[in-house]
CSV table of N, CA, C and O in Angstrom, one decimal:
chain,number,residue,atom,x,y,z
M,1285,MET,N,-11.6,18.2,-23.0
M,1285,MET,CA,-11.1,17.7,-22.2
M,1285,MET,C,-9.8,17.6,-20.5
M,1285,MET,O,-9.7,18.7,-20.6
M,1286,PRO,N,-10.8,17.3,-18.5
M,1286,PRO,CA,-10.3,18.8,-18.1
M,1286,PRO,C,-8.8,18.1,-17.9
M,1286,PRO,O,-8.5,17.3,-17.8
M,1287,THR,N,-8.7,18.9,-17.1
M,1287,THR,CA,-7.0,18.6,-16.4
M,1287,THR,C,-7.3,19.2,-14.7
M,1287,THR,O,-8.2,19.7,-15.0
M,1288,TYR,N,-6.9,18.5,-14.4
M,1288,TYR,CA,-6.1,18.3,-12.5
M,1288,TYR,C,-5.1,19.4,-12.8
M,1288,TYR,O,-3.9,19.5,-13.4
M,1289,THR,N,-4.9,20.3,-11.2
M,1289,THR,CA,-3.7,20.5,-10.9
M,1289,THR,C,-2.9,20.0,-9.0
M,1289,THR,O,-3.7,18.7,-9.3
M,1290,ILE,N,-1.7,19.9,-9.4
M,1290,ILE,CA,-1.6,18.8,-8.3
M,1290,ILE,C,-2.2,19.3,-7.1
M,1290,ILE,O,-2.6,18.1,-6.4
M,1291,THR,N,-3.0,20.3,-6.5
M,1291,THR,CA,-3.9,21.4,-5.4
M,1291,THR,C,-4.8,19.7,-5.1
M,1291,THR,O,-4.8,19.1,-4.6
M,1292,GLU,N,-5.3,19.7,-6.5
M,1292,GLU,CA,-6.8,19.4,-6.8
M,1292,GLU,C,-6.7,17.8,-6.3
M,1292,GLU,O,-7.1,16.8,-6.1
M,1293,LEU,N,-4.7,17.5,-7.5
M,1293,LEU,CA,-4.9,16.0,-7.0
M,1293,LEU,C,-5.2,15.0,-5.8
M,1293,LEU,O,-5.8,14.5,-5.6
M,1294,ALA,N,-4.3,16.6,-4.4
M,1294,ALA,CA,-4.0,16.1,-3.4
M,1294,ALA,C,-5.6,15.6,-3.3
M,1294,ALA,O,-5.0,15.1,-1.6
M,1295,ARG,N,-5.6,16.7,-2.9
M,1295,ARG,CA,-6.8,17.1,-2.3
M,1295,ARG,C,-8.1,16.3,-2.4
M,1295,ARG,O,-8.3,15.8,-1.0
M,1296,GLU,N,-8.2,15.3,-4.2
M,1296,GLU,CA,-9.3,14.3,-3.8
M,1296,GLU,C,-8.4,13.0,-3.4
M,1296,GLU,O,-9.8,13.0,-3.2
M,1297,PHE,N,-7.7,13.0,-3.2
M,1297,PHE,CA,-7.1,11.8,-2.5
M,1297,PHE,C,-6.7,11.4,-1.3
M,1297,PHE,O,-5.9,10.4,-1.3
M,1298,ASP,N,-6.6,13.4,-0.7
M,1298,ASP,CA,-5.9,12.5,0.6
M,1298,ASP,C,-4.7,13.0,1.0
M,1298,ASP,O,-4.5,12.0,1.5
M,1299,ILE,N,-4.0,13.3,-0.1
M,1299,ILE,CA,-2.1,13.1,-0.4
M,1299,ILE,C,-1.9,14.2,-0.5
M,1299,ILE,O,-2.0,14.9,-0.6
M,1300,THR,N,-0.5,14.7,-0.1
M,1300,THR,CA,0.3,15.4,-0.1
M,1300,THR,C,0.8,15.2,-1.8
M,1300,THR,O,0.9,14.4,-2.2
M,1301,ALA,N,1.1,16.4,-1.9
M,1301,ALA,CA,1.9,16.7,-3.0
M,1301,ALA,C,3.0,16.3,-3.4
M,1301,ALA,O,3.4,16.4,-4.8
M,1302,ARG,N,3.9,16.7,-2.3
M,1302,ARG,CA,4.5,16.0,-2.2
M,1302,ARG,C,4.8,14.2,-3.1
M,1302,ARG,O,5.9,13.8,-3.7
M,1303,ALA,N,3.5,14.0,-2.6
M,1303,ALA,CA,3.8,12.2,-2.9
M,1303,ALA,C,3.0,12.5,-3.8
M,1303,ALA,O,3.8,11.5,-4.4
M,1304,ILE,N,2.3,12.4,-4.7
M,1304,ILE,CA,2.2,13.4,-6.4
M,1304,ILE,C,3.8,13.4,-6.6
M,1304,ILE,O,3.9,12.3,-8.2
M,1305,ARG,N,4.7,14.5,-6.9
M,1305,ARG,CA,5.8,14.5,-7.2
M,1305,ARG,C,6.2,13.6,-6.9
M,1305,ARG,O,7.1,13.3,-8.4
M,1306,PHE,N,6.2,12.6,-5.4
M,1306,PHE,CA,7.4,11.1,-5.6
M,1306,PHE,C,6.4,10.2,-6.8
M,1306,PHE,O,7.4,9.7,-6.8
M,1307,TYR,N,5.2,10.1,-7.2
M,1307,TYR,CA,5.4,9.2,-7.6
M,1307,TYR,C,5.7,9.5,-9.6
M,1307,TYR,O,6.0,8.6,-10.6
M,1308,GLU,N,5.8,10.6,-9.7
M,1308,GLU,CA,5.9,11.7,-10.6
M,1308,GLU,C,6.8,10.5,-10.9
M,1308,GLU,O,7.8,10.7,-12.3
M,1309,ASP,N,8.0,10.9,-9.9
M,1309,ASP,CA,9.8,10.6,-10.1
M,1309,ASP,C,10.0,9.7,-10.0
M,1309,ASP,O,11.0,9.2,-11.4
M,1310,GLN,N,8.9,8.1,-10.0
M,1310,GLN,CA,8.5,6.9,-10.5
M,1310,GLN,C,8.3,6.5,-12.0
M,1310,GLN,O,8.5,5.4,-10.8
M,1311,GLY,N,8.3,7.7,-12.3
M,1311,GLY,CA,7.4,7.3,-14.0
M,1311,GLY,C,5.8,6.9,-14.0
M,1311,GLY,O,5.5,6.0,-14.9
M,1312,LEU,N,5.8,7.0,-11.9
M,1312,LEU,CA,4.2,6.5,-12.8
M,1312,LEU,C,3.1,7.4,-12.6
M,1312,LEU,O,1.8,7.2,-13.5
M,1313,LEU,N,3.1,8.9,-12.5
M,1313,LEU,CA,2.9,9.9,-14.2
M,1313,LEU,C,3.7,10.6,-14.8
M,1313,LEU,O,4.5,11.1,-14.3
M,1314,SER,N,2.9,11.2,-15.2
M,1314,SER,CA,3.7,12.0,-16.3
M,1314,SER,C,3.1,13.6,-17.2
M,1314,SER,O,2.2,13.8,-17.8
M,1315,PRO,N,2.7,13.8,-15.9
M,1315,PRO,CA,2.0,15.0,-15.9
M,1315,PRO,C,3.0,16.4,-17.2
M,1315,PRO,O,4.0,16.4,-16.9
M,1316,SER,N,1.9,17.4,-17.4
M,1316,SER,CA,2.8,17.6,-18.8
M,1316,SER,C,3.1,19.2,-17.7
M,1316,SER,O,2.6,19.8,-17.2
M,1317,ARG,N,3.7,20.2,-18.5
M,1317,ARG,CA,4.4,21.2,-17.6
M,1317,ARG,C,3.3,22.7,-18.4
M,1317,ARG,O,3.9,22.9,-20.3
M,1318,GLU,N,3.2,23.6,-18.1
M,1318,GLU,CA,2.4,25.4,-18.2
M,1318,GLU,C,3.5,26.4,-17.6
M,1318,GLU,O,4.1,26.6,-16.0
M,1319,GLY,N,3.1,27.2,-17.5
M,1319,GLY,CA,3.4,28.7,-17.3
M,1319,GLY,C,4.6,28.5,-18.0
M,1319,GLY,O,5.4,27.9,-17.9
M,1320,ALA,N,5.8,29.6,-16.1
M,1320,ALA,CA,6.7,30.3,-16.6
M,1320,ALA,C,7.7,28.9,-16.5
M,1320,ALA,O,8.0,28.4,-15.4
M,1321,GLY,N,8.5,28.8,-17.3
M,1321,GLY,CA,9.2,27.3,-16.7
M,1321,GLY,C,9.1,26.7,-16.9
M,1321,GLY,O,9.8,25.7,-16.2
M,1322,GLY,N,7.4,26.3,-17.7
M,1322,GLY,CA,6.8,24.6,-17.6
M,1322,GLY,C,6.9,24.6,-15.3
M,1322,GLY,O,7.0,22.8,-15.3
M,1323,ARG,N,6.5,25.4,-15.2
M,1323,ARG,CA,6.8,25.4,-13.0
M,1323,ARG,C,5.1,24.3,-13.2
M,1323,ARG,O,5.1,24.3,-12.1
M,1324,ASN,N,4.5,24.9,-13.5
M,1324,ASN,CA,2.7,24.8,-13.1
M,1324,ASN,C,3.0,23.0,-14.2
M,1324,ASN,O,2.7,22.2,-14.6
M,1325,ARG,N,2.3,21.9,-13.2
M,1325,ARG,CA,1.7,20.8,-13.4
M,1325,ARG,C,0.3,20.7,-14.0
M,1325,ARG,O,0.0,21.2,-13.3
M,1326,VAL,N,0.8,20.1,-14.9
M,1326,VAL,CA,-1.4,19.6,-15.0
M,1326,VAL,C,-1.5,18.6,-16.2
M,1326,VAL,O,-1.0,17.9,-17.3
M,1327,TYR,N,-2.1,17.9,-14.9
M,1327,TYR,CA,-2.6,15.9,-14.9
M,1327,TYR,C,-3.9,16.5,-16.1
M,1327,TYR,O,-4.6,17.1,-15.9
M,1328,THR,N,-3.5,14.9,-17.0
M,1328,THR,CA,-5.2,14.2,-17.2
M,1328,THR,C,-6.1,13.8,-16.4
M,1328,THR,O,-5.2,12.8,-15.1
M,1329,PRO,N,-6.9,13.2,-17.9
M,1329,PRO,CA,-7.5,11.6,-16.9
M,1329,PRO,C,-6.7,11.0,-16.2
M,1329,PRO,O,-6.7,10.1,-15.7
M,1330,ARG,N,-6.1,10.3,-17.3
M,1330,ARG,CA,-4.9,9.7,-17.2
M,1330,ARG,C,-3.9,9.7,-16.3
M,1330,ARG,O,-4.0,8.2,-15.5
M,1331,ASP,N,-3.3,10.7,-16.3
M,1331,ASP,CA,-2.6,11.3,-14.6
M,1331,ASP,C,-3.6,10.6,-13.3
M,1331,ASP,O,-3.1,9.8,-12.6
M,1332,ARG,N,-5.3,10.9,-13.1
M,1332,ARG,CA,-5.9,10.8,-12.1
M,1332,ARG,C,-6.6,9.8,-11.7
M,1332,ARG,O,-5.9,8.2,-10.9
M,1333,THR,N,-6.0,8.5,-13.2
M,1333,THR,CA,-6.5,7.3,-12.6
M,1333,THR,C,-5.1,6.0,-12.5
M,1333,THR,O,-5.6,5.8,-11.9
M,1334,ARG,N,-3.9,6.3,-12.8
M,1334,ARG,CA,-2.3,6.0,-13.1
M,1334,ARG,C,-2.4,6.0,-11.6
M,1334,ARG,O,-2.6,5.7,-10.2
M,1335,LEU,N,-3.2,8.0,-11.3
M,1335,LEU,CA,-2.5,7.7,-9.5
M,1335,LEU,C,-3.8,7.2,-8.4
M,1335,LEU,O,-3.6,6.9,-7.9
M,1336,LYS,N,-5.5,6.6,-8.8
M,1336,LYS,CA,-6.0,6.5,-8.3
M,1336,LYS,C,-5.2,4.2,-7.9
M,1336,LYS,O,-5.9,4.2,-7.4
M,1337,LEU,N,-5.2,4.1,-9.1
M,1337,LEU,CA,-4.1,2.6,-9.5
M,1337,LEU,C,-3.3,2.5,-8.4
M,1337,LEU,O,-3.1,1.8,-8.4
M,1338,THR,N,-2.8,3.2,-8.5
M,1338,THR,CA,-1.5,3.8,-7.3
M,1338,THR,C,-1.4,3.6,-6.7
M,1338,THR,O,-0.8,3.0,-5.6
M,1339,LEU,N,-2.3,4.4,-5.6
M,1339,LEU,CA,-3.1,4.2,-4.5
M,1339,LEU,C,-3.6,2.9,-4.0
M,1339,LEU,O,-3.1,2.5,-3.2
M,1340,ARG,N,-4.6,2.4,-4.9
M,1340,ARG,CA,-5.2,1.5,-4.8
M,1340,ARG,C,-4.0,-0.2,-4.7
M,1340,ARG,O,-3.8,-0.5,-3.7
M,1341,GLY,N,-3.0,-0.2,-5.5
M,1341,GLY,CA,-1.9,-1.1,-5.1
M,1341,GLY,C,-1.4,-0.3,-4.5
M,1341,GLY,O,-0.9,-1.8,-3.9
M,1342,LYS,N,-0.6,0.5,-3.8
M,1342,LYS,CA,-0.3,0.7,-2.0
M,1342,LYS,C,-1.2,0.1,-0.8
M,1342,LYS,O,-0.9,-0.7,-0.5
M,1343,ARG,N,-2.2,0.4,-0.8
M,1343,ARG,CA,-2.9,-0.5,0.0
M,1343,ARG,C,-3.7,-2.2,-0.2
M,1343,ARG,O,-3.5,-2.4,0.6
M,1344,LEU,N,-3.2,-2.4,-2.0
M,1344,LEU,CA,-2.5,-4.1,-1.7
M,1344,LEU,C,-1.7,-4.3,-1.1
M,1344,LEU,O,-1.6,-5.6,-1.0
M,1345,GLY,N,-0.4,-3.4,-1.3
M,1345,GLY,CA,0.8,-4.0,0.0
M,1345,GLY,C,1.6,-3.6,-1.7
M,1345,GLY,O,3.1,-4.9,-1.1
M,1346,LEU,N,1.1,-4.0,-2.4
M,1346,LEU,CA,2.2,-3.8,-4.3
M,1346,LEU,C,3.0,-3.4,-3.6
M,1346,LEU,O,3.2,-1.4,-3.2
M,1347,SER,N,4.1,-3.3,-3.9
M,1347,SER,CA,6.0,-2.4,-3.8
M,1347,SER,C,5.5,-1.3,-5.4
M,1347,SER,O,4.5,-1.4,-6.3
M,1348,LEU,N,6.4,-0.7,-5.2
M,1348,LEU,CA,6.3,1.0,-6.4
M,1348,LEU,C,6.1,0.2,-8.1
M,1348,LEU,O,5.1,0.3,-8.9
M,1349,SER,N,7.3,-0.3,-7.8
M,1349,SER,CA,7.4,-1.5,-9.3
M,1349,SER,C,6.5,-2.9,-10.0
M,1349,SER,O,6.3,-2.4,-11.0
M,1350,GLU,N,6.6,-2.8,-8.7
M,1350,GLU,CA,4.6,-3.7,-9.5
M,1350,GLU,C,3.7,-3.1,-10.1
M,1350,GLU,O,3.2,-3.2,-10.6
M,1351,ILE,N,2.9,-1.9,-9.3
M,1351,ILE,CA,2.6,-1.2,-9.3
M,1351,ILE,C,2.9,-0.4,-10.6
M,1351,ILE,O,1.5,-0.5,-11.8
M,1352,LYS,N,3.9,0.0,-11.4
M,1352,LYS,CA,3.9,0.2,-12.1
M,1352,LYS,C,3.5,-0.2,-13.4
M,1352,LYS,O,3.2,0.0,-14.7
M,1353,SER,N,4.9,-2.1,-13.1
M,1353,SER,CA,3.8,-2.7,-14.1
M,1353,SER,C,3.1,-3.4,-14.7
M,1353,SER,O,3.2,-2.8,-15.7
M,1354,LEU,N,2.0,-2.9,-13.4
M,1354,LEU,CA,0.5,-3.6,-13.8
M,1354,LEU,C,0.1,-2.7,-14.6
M,1354,LEU,O,-0.7,-2.3,-15.3
M,1355,VAL,N,0.1,-0.9,-13.9
M,1355,VAL,CA,-1.0,0.2,-14.4
M,1355,VAL,C,-0.7,0.3,-16.4
M,1355,VAL,O,-0.9,0.5,-17.2
M,1356,ASP,N,1.3,0.1,-15.6
M,1356,ASP,CA,1.7,0.3,-17.9
M,1356,ASP,C,1.2,-1.3,-18.1
M,1356,ASP,O,0.6,-0.5,-20.1
M,1357,MET,N,0.3,-1.4,-17.9
M,1357,MET,CA,-0.1,-3.0,-18.4
M,1357,MET,C,-1.1,-2.4,-19.3
M,1357,MET,O,-2.5,-3.1,-20.3
M,1358,TYR,N,-1.9,-1.6,-18.7
M,1358,TYR,CA,-3.3,-2.1,-18.9
M,1358,TYR,C,-3.4,-0.6,-19.6
M,1358,TYR,O,-4.2,-0.5,-20.5
M,1359,GLU,N,-2.3,0.1,-20.0
M,1359,GLU,CA,-2.9,0.8,-21.5
M,1359,GLU,C,-1.5,0.8,-22.2
M,1359,GLU,O,-2.0,1.5,-23.1
M,1360,SER,N,-1.5,-0.5,-22.2
M,1360,SER,CA,-1.0,-1.4,-24.0
M,1360,SER,C,-2.1,-1.7,-23.9
M,1360,SER,O,-3.1,-2.6,-23.5
M,1361,PRO,N,-2.8,-1.7,-25.4
M,1361,PRO,CA,-3.9,-2.5,-26.3
M,1361,PRO,C,-3.7,-4.2,-26.1
M,1361,PRO,O,-4.3,-4.8,-27.0
M,1362,LYS,N,-2.2,-4.5,-25.9
M,1362,LYS,CA,-2.5,-5.7,-25.7
M,1362,LYS,C,-3.0,-7.1,-25.5
M,1362,LYS,O,-4.6,-6.4,-24.2
M,1363,ASP,N,-2.8,-8.1,-25.4
M,1363,ASP,CA,-3.8,-9.2,-24.6
M,1363,ASP,C,-4.5,-8.8,-23.5
M,1363,ASP,O,-3.6,-8.8,-22.8
M,1364,THR,N,-5.5,-8.9,-22.8
M,1364,THR,CA,-6.3,-8.0,-21.9
M,1364,THR,C,-5.2,-9.5,-21.4
M,1364,THR,O,-5.0,-9.7,-19.7
M,1365,SER,N,-5.9,-10.4,-21.2
M,1365,SER,CA,-6.1,-12.2,-20.8
M,1365,SER,C,-4.6,-12.4,-20.4
M,1365,SER,O,-4.3,-12.7,-19.4
M,1366,ALA,N,-3.6,-12.5,-20.8
M,1366,ALA,CA,-1.7,-12.0,-20.3
M,1366,ALA,C,-2.2,-10.8,-19.5
M,1366,ALA,O,-1.0,-11.6,-18.2
M,1367,GLN,N,-2.7,-9.5,-19.3
M,1367,GLN,CA,-1.9,-8.6,-17.7
M,1367,GLN,C,-3.2,-8.8,-17.1
M,1367,GLN,O,-2.6,-9.3,-15.7
M,1368,MET,N,-4.1,-10.3,-16.3
M,1368,MET,CA,-5.6,-10.1,-15.9
M,1368,MET,C,-4.5,-11.4,-15.2
M,1368,MET,O,-4.0,-11.8,-14.2
M,1369,HIS,N,-4.0,-12.2,-16.1
M,1369,HIS,CA,-2.9,-14.0,-16.0
M,1369,HIS,C,-1.8,-12.9,-14.7
M,1369,HIS,O,-1.7,-13.6,-13.3
M,1370,ARG,N,-0.6,-12.1,-15.3
M,1370,ARG,CA,-0.3,-11.4,-14.2
M,1370,ARG,C,-0.4,-11.1,-13.4
M,1370,ARG,O,0.1,-10.5,-11.7
M,1371,PHE,N,-1.5,-9.7,-13.3
M,1371,PHE,CA,-2.2,-9.7,-11.9
M,1371,PHE,C,-3.0,-10.7,-11.0
M,1371,PHE,O,-2.2,-10.0,-9.5
M,1372,LEU,N,-3.8,-11.7,-11.2
M,1372,LEU,CA,-3.9,-12.1,-10.1
M,1372,LEU,C,-2.2,-13.6,-9.9
M,1372,LEU,O,-2.6,-13.3,-9.0
M,1373,GLY,N,-1.8,-13.6,-10.7
M,1373,GLY,CA,-0.5,-14.0,-9.8
M,1373,GLY,C,0.5,-13.3,-8.9
M,1373,GLY,O,1.3,-12.8,-7.9
M,1374,VAL,N,0.2,-11.2,-9.2
M,1374,VAL,CA,0.9,-10.9,-7.9
M,1374,VAL,C,-0.2,-10.4,-7.0
M,1374,VAL,O,0.6,-11.1,-6.1
M,1375,LEU,N,-1.3,-11.2,-7.7
M,1375,LEU,CA,-2.2,-11.0,-6.2
M,1375,LEU,C,-2.3,-11.4,-5.7
M,1375,LEU,O,-2.5,-11.5,-3.6
M,1376,GLN,N,-1.9,-12.6,-6.2
M,1376,GLN,CA,-1.7,-14.5,-5.1
M,1376,GLN,C,0.0,-14.4,-4.3
M,1376,GLN,O,0.0,-14.4,-2.9
M,1377,GLN,N,0.3,-14.1,-5.1
M,1377,GLN,CA,1.7,-13.5,-4.1
M,1377,GLN,C,2.0,-13.2,-2.6
M,1377,GLN,O,2.2,-13.0,-1.9
M,1378,HIS,N,1.2,-11.8,-2.9
M,1378,HIS,CA,1.1,-10.1,-1.7
M,1378,HIS,C,-0.4,-11.5,-0.7
M,1378,HIS,O,-0.5,-11.2,-0.1
M,1379,ARG,N,-1.2,-12.7,-0.9
M,1379,ARG,CA,-1.8,-13.0,-1.2
M,1379,ARG,C,-1.6,-14.4,0.2
M,1379,ARG,O,-1.0,-13.9,1.7
M,1380,ASP,N,-0.3,-14.7,-0.5
M,1380,ASP,CA,0.1,-15.8,0.4
M,1380,ASP,C,1.8,-15.1,1.1
M,1380,ASP,O,1.7,-15.2,2.2
M,1381,MET,N,2.1,-14.1,0.7
M,1381,MET,CA,2.9,-13.2,2.1
M,1381,MET,C,1.3,-12.8,3.1
M,1381,MET,O,2.6,-12.5,4.4
M,1382,LEU,N,0.8,-12.1,2.7
M,1382,LEU,CA,-0.3,-11.8,3.8
M,1382,LEU,C,-0.8,-13.2,5.1
M,1382,LEU,O,-0.7,-13.0,6.4
M,1383,GLU,N,-0.5,-14.0,4.2
M,1383,GLU,CA,-1.3,-15.3,5.4
M,1383,GLU,C,-0.5,-15.9,5.8
M,1383,GLU,O,-0.1,-15.7,7.0
M,1384,GLN,N,1.3,-16.0,5.2
M,1384,GLN,CA,2.3,-16.2,6.5
M,1384,GLN,C,2.6,-15.1,8.0
M,1384,GLN,O,2.7,-15.4,8.7
M,1385,GLN,N,2.3,-13.4,6.7
M,1385,GLN,CA,2.3,-12.8,8.4
M,1385,GLN,C,1.2,-12.6,9.2
M,1385,GLN,O,1.5,-12.8,10.7
M,1386,ARG,N,-0.1,-13.1,8.3
M,1386,ARG,CA,-1.3,-13.7,9.7
M,1386,ARG,C,-0.5,-14.5,10.6
M,1386,ARG,O,-0.9,-14.9,11.9
M,1387,GLU,N,0.0,-15.6,9.8
M,1387,GLU,CA,0.5,-17.2,10.6
M,1387,GLU,C,1.4,-16.4,11.5
M,1387,GLU,O,1.5,-17.3,13.6
M,1388,ASP,N,2.6,-15.2,11.1
M,1388,ASP,CA,3.6,-15.3,11.9
M,1388,ASP,C,3.2,-14.6,13.9
M,1388,ASP,O,3.1,-14.9,14.6
M,1389,ILE,N,2.2,-13.8,13.0
M,1389,ILE,CA,1.4,-13.2,13.9
M,1389,ILE,C,0.9,-13.6,15.0
M,1389,ILE,O,0.8,-13.9,16.2
M,1390,ASP,N,0.1,-14.1,14.7
M,1390,ASP,CA,-0.9,-15.9,15.3
M,1390,ASP,C,0.5,-15.5,16.7
M,1390,ASP,O,-0.1,-16.6,17.9
M,1391,MET,N,0.8,-16.6,16.5
M,1391,MET,CA,2.3,-18.0,16.3
M,1391,MET,C,3.1,-16.4,17.6
M,1391,MET,O,3.1,-17.7,18.9
M,1392,THR,N,3.7,-15.7,17.2
M,1392,THR,CA,4.0,-14.7,18.2
M,1392,THR,C,2.7,-14.0,19.2
M,1392,THR,O,3.6,-13.5,20.8
M,1393,LEU,N,1.3,-13.8,19.2
M,1393,LEU,CA,0.5,-14.0,20.0
M,1393,LEU,C,0.6,-15.1,20.8
M,1393,LEU,O,-0.1,-15.0,22.2
M,1394,ALA,N,0.3,-16.3,20.3
M,1394,ALA,CA,0.4,-16.8,21.5
M,1394,ALA,C,1.7,-17.1,22.3
M,1394,ALA,O,1.2,-18.3,23.5
M,1395,GLU,N,2.7,-17.7,22.4
M,1395,GLU,CA,3.8,-17.8,22.9
M,1395,GLU,C,3.6,-15.8,23.3
M,1395,GLU,O,4.5,-16.4,24.6
M,1396,ILE,N,3.1,-14.8,23.4
M,1396,ILE,CA,3.6,-13.3,24.6
M,1396,ILE,C,1.8,-13.9,25.3
M,1396,ILE,O,2.7,-14.1,26.5
M,1397,THR,N,1.1,-14.8,25.5
M,1397,THR,CA,0.6,-15.6,26.5
M,1397,THR,C,0.2,-16.8,27.3
M,1397,THR,O,0.1,-16.5,27.9
M,1398,ALA,N,1.4,-17.3,26.5
M,1398,ALA,CA,2.1,-18.1,27.1
M,1398,ALA,C,3.2,-17.3,28.2
M,1398,ALA,O,3.3,-18.3,29.4
M,1399,HIS,N,3.5,-16.9,27.5
M,1399,HIS,CA,5.1,-16.0,28.5
M,1399,HIS,C,3.7,-14.8,29.2
M,1399,HIS,O,4.0,-15.1,31.0
M,1400,GLU,N,2.8,-14.2,29.2
M,1400,GLU,CA,1.8,-13.5,30.1
M,1400,GLU,C,1.5,-13.8,31.4
M,1400,GLU,O,1.6,-13.9,32.8
M,1401,GLU,N,0.5,-15.6,30.9
M,1401,GLU,CA,0.5,-16.5,32.1
M,1401,GLU,C,2.2,-17.3,32.8
M,1401,GLU,O,1.2,-17.5,33.9
M,1402,ASP,N,2.5,-17.5,32.4
M,1402,ASP,CA,4.2,-17.8,33.4
M,1402,ASP,C,4.7,-16.9,35.0
M,1402,ASP,O,4.0,-16.8,35.7
M,1403,CYS,N,4.4,-15.1,33.5
M,1403,CYS,CA,4.4,-13.9,35.1
M,1403,CYS,C,3.9,-13.8,36.0
M,1403,CYS,O,3.7,-13.9,36.8
M,1404,LYS,N,1.8,-14.1,35.4
M,1404,LYS,CA,0.9,-14.4,36.4
M,1404,LYS,C,1.5,-14.7,37.8
M,1404,LYS,O,0.7,-14.7,38.5
M,1405,ARG,N,1.5,-16.8,36.8
M,1405,ARG,CA,1.8,-17.4,38.1
M,1405,ARG,C,2.9,-17.8,38.9
M,1405,ARG,O,2.9,-17.7,40.2
M,1406,MET,N,4.0,-17.1,38.9
M,1406,MET,CA,4.5,-16.4,39.3
M,1406,MET,C,4.3,-16.1,40.0
M,1406,MET,O,5.0,-15.4,41.2
M,1407,LEU,N,4.1,-14.6,39.8
M,1407,LEU,CA,3.8,-13.3,40.6
M,1407,LEU,C,2.6,-14.0,42.1
M,1407,LEU,O,2.7,-13.2,43.3
M,1408,ALA,N,1.6,-14.9,41.4
M,1408,ALA,CA,0.8,-15.6,41.8
M,1408,ALA,C,1.2,-15.5,43.4
M,1408,ALA,O,0.7,-16.8,44.4
M,1409,ALA,N,2.3,-16.8,42.8
M,1409,ALA,CA,3.5,-18.3,43.9
M,1409,ALA,C,3.5,-17.5,44.8
M,1409,ALA,O,4.2,-16.8,45.8
M,1410,ILE,N,4.4,-16.8,44.4
M,1410,ILE,CA,5.1,-14.1,45.3
M,1410,ILE,C,4.1,-14.1,46.1
M,1410,ILE,O,4.8,-14.6,47.4
M,1411,ALA,N,3.5,-14.2,46.1
M,1411,ALA,CA,2.3,-12.8,46.9
M,1411,ALA,C,1.6,-14.0,47.0
M,1411,ALA,O,1.0,-14.0,48.9
M,1412,GLU,N,2.2,-14.9,47.2
M,1412,GLU,CA,0.4,-16.1,48.3
M,1412,GLU,C,1.4,-16.3,49.7
M,1412,GLU,O,0.8,-16.6,51.2
M,1413,PRO,N,2.4,-17.0,49.5
M,1413,PRO,CA,3.7,-17.1,50.6
M,1413,PRO,C,3.0,-15.5,52.0
M,1413,PRO,O,3.4,-15.4,52.4
M,1414,GLU,N,3.1,-14.5,51.1
M,1414,GLU,CA,3.1,-13.1,51.8
M,1414,GLU,C,1.0,-13.0,51.8
M,1414,GLU,O,0.8,-12.8,53.6
M,1415,ASN,N,0.2,-13.4,51.7
M,1415,ASN,CA,-1.1,-14.0,52.2
M,1415,ASN,C,-1.1,-14.1,53.2
M,1415,ASN,O,-1.7,-14.8,54.5
M,1416,THR,N,-0.2,-15.7,53.2
M,1416,THR,CA,-0.6,-16.5,54.6
M,1416,THR,C,0.2,-16.4,55.4
M,1416,THR,O,-0.8,-16.6,56.6
M,1417,SER,N,1.5,-15.4,56.1
M,1417,SER,CA,1.9,-15.1,56.4
M,1417,SER,C,1.2,-14.0,57.2
M,1417,SER,O,2.0,-13.7,58.1
M,1418,THR,N,-0.1,-13.5,56.9
M,1418,THR,CA,-0.3,-12.3,58.3
M,1418,THR,C,-1.6,-12.9,58.8
M,1418,THR,O,-2.1,-13.7,58.6
């Protein structure tokens, strides 16, 4: 079975070794230790997959606790239907949150546009008397 060093995983996923150690501290990864005093972390294909799923979850905007819960579910041989329903629920929550953020951003942009137009109108009104007096 292949194994990976922290450097290899960091390079493969374009993240820092510090980030990998952080995910380990959060219980998302559990490498074995080898070498003098257990200084060298050895990651298995399982750890590599968990890291890949963790990074995918981060891109989706999931919290680390949500990611851990979902990743842990996939490791249990229990009912996959329940796991899929849970995952769909988490995805729907994030979709709802992102849709709300998009709505908020659209409203903010509309307000900015209105303020810009007001400012341009005021500047034009100020500049107009200057242009007529010349």
